Every structure is written in structure tokens, then in C-alpha cells.
Coordinates of C-alpha atoms in Angstrom, one line a residue:
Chain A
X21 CA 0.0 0.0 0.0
X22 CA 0.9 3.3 -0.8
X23 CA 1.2 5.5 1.9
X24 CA 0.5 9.3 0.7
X25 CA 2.9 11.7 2.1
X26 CA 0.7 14.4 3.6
X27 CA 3.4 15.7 6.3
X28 CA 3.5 18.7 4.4
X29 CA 6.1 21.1 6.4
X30 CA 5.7 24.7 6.0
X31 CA 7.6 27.8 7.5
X32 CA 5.6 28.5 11.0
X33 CA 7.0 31.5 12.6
X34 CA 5.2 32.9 15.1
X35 CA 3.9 36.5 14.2
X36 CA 5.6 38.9 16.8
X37 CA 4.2 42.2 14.8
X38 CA 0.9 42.6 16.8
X39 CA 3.0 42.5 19.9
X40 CA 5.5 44.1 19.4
X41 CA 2.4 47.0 18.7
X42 CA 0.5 46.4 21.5
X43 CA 3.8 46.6 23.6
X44 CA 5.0 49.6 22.3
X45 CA 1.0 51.1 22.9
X46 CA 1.8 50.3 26.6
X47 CA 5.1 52.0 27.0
X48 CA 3.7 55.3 25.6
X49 CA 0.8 54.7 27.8
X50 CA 3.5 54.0 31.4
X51 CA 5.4 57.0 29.9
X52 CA 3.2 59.4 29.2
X53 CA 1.2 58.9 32.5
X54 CA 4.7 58.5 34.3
X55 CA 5.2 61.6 37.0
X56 CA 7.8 61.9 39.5
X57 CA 6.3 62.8 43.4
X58 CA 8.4 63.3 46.2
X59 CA 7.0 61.7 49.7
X60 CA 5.0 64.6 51.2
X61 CA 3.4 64.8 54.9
X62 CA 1.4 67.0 56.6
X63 CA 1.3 68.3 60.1
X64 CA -2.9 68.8 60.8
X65 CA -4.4 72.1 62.4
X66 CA -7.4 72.4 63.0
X67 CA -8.3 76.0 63.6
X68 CA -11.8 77.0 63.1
X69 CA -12.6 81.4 63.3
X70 CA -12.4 82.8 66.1
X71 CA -16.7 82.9 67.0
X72 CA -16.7 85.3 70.1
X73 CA -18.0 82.4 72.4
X74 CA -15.6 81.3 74.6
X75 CA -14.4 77.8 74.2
X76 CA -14.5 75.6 77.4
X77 CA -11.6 76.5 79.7
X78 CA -9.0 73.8 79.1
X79 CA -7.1 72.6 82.5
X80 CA -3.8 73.0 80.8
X81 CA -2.7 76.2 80.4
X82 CA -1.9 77.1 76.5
X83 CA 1.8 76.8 75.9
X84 CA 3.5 79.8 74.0
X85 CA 6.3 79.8 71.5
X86 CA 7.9 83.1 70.4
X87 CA 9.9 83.2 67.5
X88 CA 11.7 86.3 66.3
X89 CA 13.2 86.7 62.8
X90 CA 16.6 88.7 62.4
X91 CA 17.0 91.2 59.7
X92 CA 17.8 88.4 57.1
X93 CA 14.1 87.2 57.3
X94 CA 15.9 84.3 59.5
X95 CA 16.1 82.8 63.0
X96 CA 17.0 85.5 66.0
X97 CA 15.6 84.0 68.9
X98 CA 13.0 81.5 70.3
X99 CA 11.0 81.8 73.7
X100 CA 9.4 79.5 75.0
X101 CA 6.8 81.3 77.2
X102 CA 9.1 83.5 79.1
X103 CA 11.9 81.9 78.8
X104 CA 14.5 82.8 76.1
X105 CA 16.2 79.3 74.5
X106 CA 20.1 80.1 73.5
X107 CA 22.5 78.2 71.8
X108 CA 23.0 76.6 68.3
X109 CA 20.6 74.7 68.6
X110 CA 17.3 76.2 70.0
X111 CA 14.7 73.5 68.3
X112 CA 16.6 70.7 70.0
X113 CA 16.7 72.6 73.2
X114 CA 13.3 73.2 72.7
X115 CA 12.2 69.7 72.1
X116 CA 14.0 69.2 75.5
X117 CA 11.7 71.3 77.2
X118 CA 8.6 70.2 75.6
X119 CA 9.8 66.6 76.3
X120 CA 10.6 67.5 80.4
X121 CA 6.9 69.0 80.3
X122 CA 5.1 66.7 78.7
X123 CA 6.1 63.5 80.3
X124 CA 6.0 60.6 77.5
X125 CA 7.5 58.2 79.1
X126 CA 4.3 56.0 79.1
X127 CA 3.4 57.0 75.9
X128 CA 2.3 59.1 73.6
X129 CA 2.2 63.0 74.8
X130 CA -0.4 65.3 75.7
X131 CA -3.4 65.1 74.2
X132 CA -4.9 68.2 76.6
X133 CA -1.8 70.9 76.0
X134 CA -1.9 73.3 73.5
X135 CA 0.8 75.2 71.8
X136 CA 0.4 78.2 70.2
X137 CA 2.8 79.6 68.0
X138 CA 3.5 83.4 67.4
X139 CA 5.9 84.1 64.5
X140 CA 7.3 87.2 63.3
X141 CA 5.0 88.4 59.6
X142 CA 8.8 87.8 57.3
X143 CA 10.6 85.0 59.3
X144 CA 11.2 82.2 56.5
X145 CA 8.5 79.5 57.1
X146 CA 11.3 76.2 57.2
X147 CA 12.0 78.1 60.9
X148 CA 8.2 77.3 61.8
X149 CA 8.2 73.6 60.2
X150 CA 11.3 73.3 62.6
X151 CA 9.5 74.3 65.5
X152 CA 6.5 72.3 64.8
X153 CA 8.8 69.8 64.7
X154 CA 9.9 70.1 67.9
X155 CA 6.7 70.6 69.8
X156 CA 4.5 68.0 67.9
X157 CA 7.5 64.8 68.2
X158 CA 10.4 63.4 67.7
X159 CA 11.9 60.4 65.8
X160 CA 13.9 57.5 68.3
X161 CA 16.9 57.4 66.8
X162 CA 17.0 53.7 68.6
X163 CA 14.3 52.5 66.8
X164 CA 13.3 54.7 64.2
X165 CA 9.8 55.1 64.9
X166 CA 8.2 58.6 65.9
X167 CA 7.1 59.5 69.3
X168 CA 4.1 62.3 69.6
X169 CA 4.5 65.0 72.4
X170 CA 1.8 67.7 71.6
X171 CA -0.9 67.3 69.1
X172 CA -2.7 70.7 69.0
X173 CA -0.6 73.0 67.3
X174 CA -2.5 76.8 66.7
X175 CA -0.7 80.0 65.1
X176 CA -1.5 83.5 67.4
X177 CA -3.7 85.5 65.8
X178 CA -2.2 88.6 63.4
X179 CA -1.8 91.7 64.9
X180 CA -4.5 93.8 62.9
X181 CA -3.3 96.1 60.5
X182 CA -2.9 99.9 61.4
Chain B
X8 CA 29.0 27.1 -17.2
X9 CA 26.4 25.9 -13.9
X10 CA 25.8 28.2 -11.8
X11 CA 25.3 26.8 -7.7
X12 CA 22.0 27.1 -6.7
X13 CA 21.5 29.8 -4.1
X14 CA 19.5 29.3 -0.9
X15 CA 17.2 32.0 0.2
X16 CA 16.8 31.8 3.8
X17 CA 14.7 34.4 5.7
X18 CA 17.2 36.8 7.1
X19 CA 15.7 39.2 9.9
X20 CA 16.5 41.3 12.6
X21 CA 17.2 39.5 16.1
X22 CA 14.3 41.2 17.9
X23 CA 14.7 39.5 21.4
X24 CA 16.9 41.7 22.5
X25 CA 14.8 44.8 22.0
X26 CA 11.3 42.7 23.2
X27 CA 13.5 42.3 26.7
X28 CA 14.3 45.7 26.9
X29 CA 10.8 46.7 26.1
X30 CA 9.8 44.6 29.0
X31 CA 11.7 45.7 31.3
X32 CA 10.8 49.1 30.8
X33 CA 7.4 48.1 31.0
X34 CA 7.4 46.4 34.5
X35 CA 9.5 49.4 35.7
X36 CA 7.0 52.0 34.4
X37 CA 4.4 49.7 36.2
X38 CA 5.8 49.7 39.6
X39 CA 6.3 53.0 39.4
X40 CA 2.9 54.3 38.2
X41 CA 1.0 56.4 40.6
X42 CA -2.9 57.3 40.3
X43 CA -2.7 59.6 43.3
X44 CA -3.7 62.7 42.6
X45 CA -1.2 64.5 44.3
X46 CA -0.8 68.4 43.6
X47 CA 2.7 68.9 43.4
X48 CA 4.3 72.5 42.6
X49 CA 8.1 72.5 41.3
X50 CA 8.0 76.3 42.2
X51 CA 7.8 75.2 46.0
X52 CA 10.3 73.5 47.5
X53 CA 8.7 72.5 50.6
X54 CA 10.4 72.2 54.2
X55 CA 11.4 69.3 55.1
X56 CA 10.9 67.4 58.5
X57 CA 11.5 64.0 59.7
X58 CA 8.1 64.3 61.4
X59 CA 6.1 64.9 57.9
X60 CA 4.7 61.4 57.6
X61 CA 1.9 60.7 54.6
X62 CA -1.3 60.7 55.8
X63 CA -3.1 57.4 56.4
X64 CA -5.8 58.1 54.1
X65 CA -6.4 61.0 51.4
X66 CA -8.5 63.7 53.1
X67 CA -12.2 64.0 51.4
X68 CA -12.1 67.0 50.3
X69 CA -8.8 68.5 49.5
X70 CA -8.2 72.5 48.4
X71 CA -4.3 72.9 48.1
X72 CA -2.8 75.8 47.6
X73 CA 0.9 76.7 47.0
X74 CA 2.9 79.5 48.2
X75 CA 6.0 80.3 46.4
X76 CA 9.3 82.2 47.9
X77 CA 8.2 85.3 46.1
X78 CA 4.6 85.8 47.8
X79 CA 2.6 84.1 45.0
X80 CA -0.1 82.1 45.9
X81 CA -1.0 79.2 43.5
X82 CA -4.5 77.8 43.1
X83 CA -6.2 75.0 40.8
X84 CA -3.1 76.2 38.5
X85 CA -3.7 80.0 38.6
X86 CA -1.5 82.5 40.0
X87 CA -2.7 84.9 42.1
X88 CA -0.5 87.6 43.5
X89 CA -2.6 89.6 46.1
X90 CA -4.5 88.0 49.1
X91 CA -8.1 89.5 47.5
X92 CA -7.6 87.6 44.4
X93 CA -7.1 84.3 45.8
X94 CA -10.2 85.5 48.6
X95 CA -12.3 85.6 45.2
X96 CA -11.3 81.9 44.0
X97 CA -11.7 80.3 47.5
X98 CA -15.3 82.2 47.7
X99 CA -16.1 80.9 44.4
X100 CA -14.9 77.4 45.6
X101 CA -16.7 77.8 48.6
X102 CA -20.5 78.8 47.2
X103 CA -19.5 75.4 44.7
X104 CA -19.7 73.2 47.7
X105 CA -22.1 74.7 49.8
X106 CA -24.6 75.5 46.8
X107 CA -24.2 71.5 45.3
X108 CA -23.7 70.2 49.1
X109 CA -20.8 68.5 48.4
X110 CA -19.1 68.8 51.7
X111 CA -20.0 70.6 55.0
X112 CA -16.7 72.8 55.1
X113 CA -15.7 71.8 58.4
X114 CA -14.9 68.5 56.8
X115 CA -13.0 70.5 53.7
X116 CA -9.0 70.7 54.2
X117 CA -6.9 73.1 53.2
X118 CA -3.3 71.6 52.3
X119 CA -1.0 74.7 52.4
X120 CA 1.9 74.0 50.2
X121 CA 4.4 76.9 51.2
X122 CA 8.4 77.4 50.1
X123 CA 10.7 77.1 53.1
X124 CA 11.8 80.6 52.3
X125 CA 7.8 82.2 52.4
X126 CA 6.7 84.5 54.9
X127 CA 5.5 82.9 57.8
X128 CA 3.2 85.7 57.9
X129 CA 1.9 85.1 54.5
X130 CA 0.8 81.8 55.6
X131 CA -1.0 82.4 58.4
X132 CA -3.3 85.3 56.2
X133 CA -4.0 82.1 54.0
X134 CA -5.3 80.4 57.2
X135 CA -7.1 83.4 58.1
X136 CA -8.5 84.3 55.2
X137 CA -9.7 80.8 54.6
X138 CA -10.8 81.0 58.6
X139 CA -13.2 83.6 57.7
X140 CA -14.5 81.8 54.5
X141 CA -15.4 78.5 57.4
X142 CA -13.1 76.6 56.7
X143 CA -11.3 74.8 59.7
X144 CA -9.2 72.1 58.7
X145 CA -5.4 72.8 57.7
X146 CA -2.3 70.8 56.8
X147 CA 0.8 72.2 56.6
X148 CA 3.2 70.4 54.2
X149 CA 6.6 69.7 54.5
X150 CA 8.8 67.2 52.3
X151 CA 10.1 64.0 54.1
X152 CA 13.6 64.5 55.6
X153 CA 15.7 61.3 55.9
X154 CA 18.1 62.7 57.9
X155 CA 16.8 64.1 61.5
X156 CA 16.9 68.2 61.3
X157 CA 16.3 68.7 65.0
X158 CA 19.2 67.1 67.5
X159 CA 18.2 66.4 70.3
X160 CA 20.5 68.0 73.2

């Protein structure tokens, strides 16, 4: 018997051009939607107006933080209610004090004390970050993880224009 | 005279070098993507503290608006050099969510996205003005520092 040779073998290459297309779509697509952000965090205030009703008299007395800008719109001096902090490095000193005040040795910090912070109108703002800084934490340089001192951060009110 | 009898043979380019490459670039674009919709200014540089953590979930309602060095305030992309102009936006803003009740305004945060060489001063008229417009929720941005700014003594 005659056996008919049907194994006809023909060229089979796989077609990569619809791929290679629908690849290329994609890349434009990652590009083109592709935007660099740079990690951003935020300390919270909440401040509503001031109404004219007196809030309820907190048993902590509000803490005040005085910071005074030198003719070069930068740090001259920070006070922390009446005391003047010295040195090289007042936001450290002052994180000391907050720290000795509000005792967070248990914990976190105060969730009662309020600071309120009264800046002068052209002192560069990083000063004010700094201090916020201070008052609202610290990171453990043991562990790495941050520790909260005081939550409720406020800004003084303007002084009202002549 | 007998010529030898040439072979055609399908001679290409060898693309798996450039399908790899392609790949790769793809799975790096993919990780990388970001859908947030994060308002970021390169006219700000932000200040940076260690303490400036993301926060845990994106507010409801955010309004940011930017603040550069030289005492321009930047709002849904406009640029608005005096305090009344940017008073006029944020009312505008304002009668859009109380007149469609998308928000109460207490619940609406303001995202202040000022330089590190602003006027502190400058800043605290945006919380002002937006004070007197009802608003009450404000966060103040800084960039992430890696390196700890504030020594402790």
C-alpha cells in the first residue's frame, strides 16, 4: 500500500508584529502617565474662626512659643513662654523642654496641652516647620519610629493692621 | 557554465533583545505608576521634617494651595499675587460646595503647600482668610527629611 505523504512542512514562525504594537501602545501609555512625586506629609491644624463664644476652659494652660526673625528674614531668637532658649541649637533645646513638660515616658504625649505659635509676619517659614517639629515629636533614633509630644498645634492670631 | 544554486533563507533582525528591553521598561513603568492625585508645585520647595509622615488616608475634600518664595499664591493652577484675588477663588470654591452640598466645610482641608523661604506671615493670612471663609481644617506640608533636622541635646 501506498502510503500518501501528507506531512507537508511549511515555515511557522510565530507573528511577533501585533505584539510588538500592543507593547509599544503600553510603553507610551507608562510614559506618558509617568510623574515623579516626592513623599510629602502633613502636620494637621485644626483651627476654626475665632466665634466670640468662649471655648471651654482647658485645665492646661496654652503653651507659647515666640519666635523672632533677624533682619535676614531668619532665626534671632525662640521663647518659649518667658523663657528665652540660647545656643546653636534652639529647636533641639526646645524639644527638651517640651519633652521635660510633657512627660512621655508612658506613651504618647499630651493630648490636653496646647501650643500656640507666634511668628514674626517675614521669618522664613522652614523656621516654623522646625519648631513644629519640635513641639509635635520626635523620631527615636533607637528605633526609628516617631514618638508624639503635643498634638494641638495653633498659630497667634495677626496683629490687625494699622 | 552551472551556476550553484542559491539558498534564500529568511534573514531578519534579532528582535529579542529589543522585546526584553521593552519589558523591562514596562514592568519598571508599572511599579512606578502612581494614580494619586497629588498636587505637586516645582515652584515650591517644601520644608522638610523627619516628622512629615503621609497621611493614612487622602483627606475627602482637599483644596491645596501653594505658596512660592516670592509671595505668590497658586490655586487649581492659577497665579494669584494679592491675598483678594485668591479670597475671590476660595469664595467661588466655597459657594461650589455649599450651593451643590458636596461637603459641610468643616470636613474640607486646606493643604498649604508653602516654600521654606515664604513669609511665615503670608501663611498664616491664608489660614485666616480661609478661617473667615469657614473653613477649619489645615495641613501644613513639608517634604520627608531622611536625615533628623532637630538634635536632640
Amino acid at each position: 500500500m501506498k502510503i500518501r505523504h501528507t506531512d507537508h512542512r511549511e515555515d511557522l514562525s510565530l507573528q511577533m508584529t501585533p505584539m510588538i504594537d500592543i507593547v509599544f501602545q503600553l510603553m507610551v501609555f507608562f510614559v506618558f502617565t509617568f510623574k515623579i512625586t516626592l513623599p510629602e506629609g502633613d502636620f494637621n491644624v485644626r483651627m476654626p474662626a475665632e466665634t466670640g463664644v468662649a471655648a471651654a476652659p482647658s485645665e492646661t494652660p496654652v503653651l507659647r512659643v515666640r519666635l523672632r526673625a533677624g533682619p535676614s528674614r531668619d532665626l534671632a531668637g525662640v521663647q518659649l513662654g518667658d523663657v528665652a532658649i540660647t545656643g546653636d541649637n534652639p529647636f533641639g533645646q526646645l524639644q527638651t523642654r517640651i519633652r521635660s513638660m510633657v512627660d512621655d515616658s508612658a506613651g504618647p504625649g499630651s493630648a490636653d496641652q496646647e501650643v500656640e505659635i507666634e511668628a514674626d509676619y517675614d521669618l522664613k517659614y522652614q523656621y516654623v516647620m522646625n519648631a513644629m517639629t519640635a513641639i509635635t515629636g520626635y523620631v527615636d533614633p533607637a528605633t526609628g519610629q516617631p514618638h508624639k509630644l503635643i498634638e494641638k498645634v495653633r498659630f497667634a492670631p495677626l496683629p490687625k493692621q494699622p | 557554465m552551472r551556476l550553484a544554486k542559491r539558498i534564500a533563507e529568511a534573514v531578519g533582525p534579532d528582535m529579542t533583545p529589543m522585546i526584553d528591553m521593552t519589558f523591562q521598561l514596562i514592568a519598571f513603568f508599572m511599579f512606578t505608576i502612581n494614580f494619586s492625585d497629588t498636587e505637586q508645585d516645582q515652584r515650591v520647595t517644601l520644608p522638610a521634617s523627619e516628622l512629615a509622615k503621609p497621611p493614612d488616608a487622602p483627606y475627602e475634600h482637599p483644596l491645596t494651595i501653594h505658596l512660592t518664595e516670592d509671595g505668590e499664591f497658586i490655586y487649581a493652577s492659577d497665579v494669584y499675587r494679592s491675598l483678594d484675588e485668591l479670597r475671590s477663588a476660595l469664595l467661588r470654591e466655597k459657594q461650589i460646595i455649599e450651593r451643590f452640598a458636596l461637603e459641610k466645610l468643616s470636613n474640607v482641608t486646606i493643604v498649604i503647600r508653602a516654600d521654606e523661604n515664604a513669609r511665615t506671615g503670608q501663611v498664616q493670612e491664608i489660614i485666616q482668610l480661609c478661617q473667615e471663609l469657614k473653613f477649619e481644617r489645615f495641613a501644613l506640608r513639608g517634604k520627608q527629611a531622611e536625615v533628623h533636622r532637630i538634635r536632640s541635646d
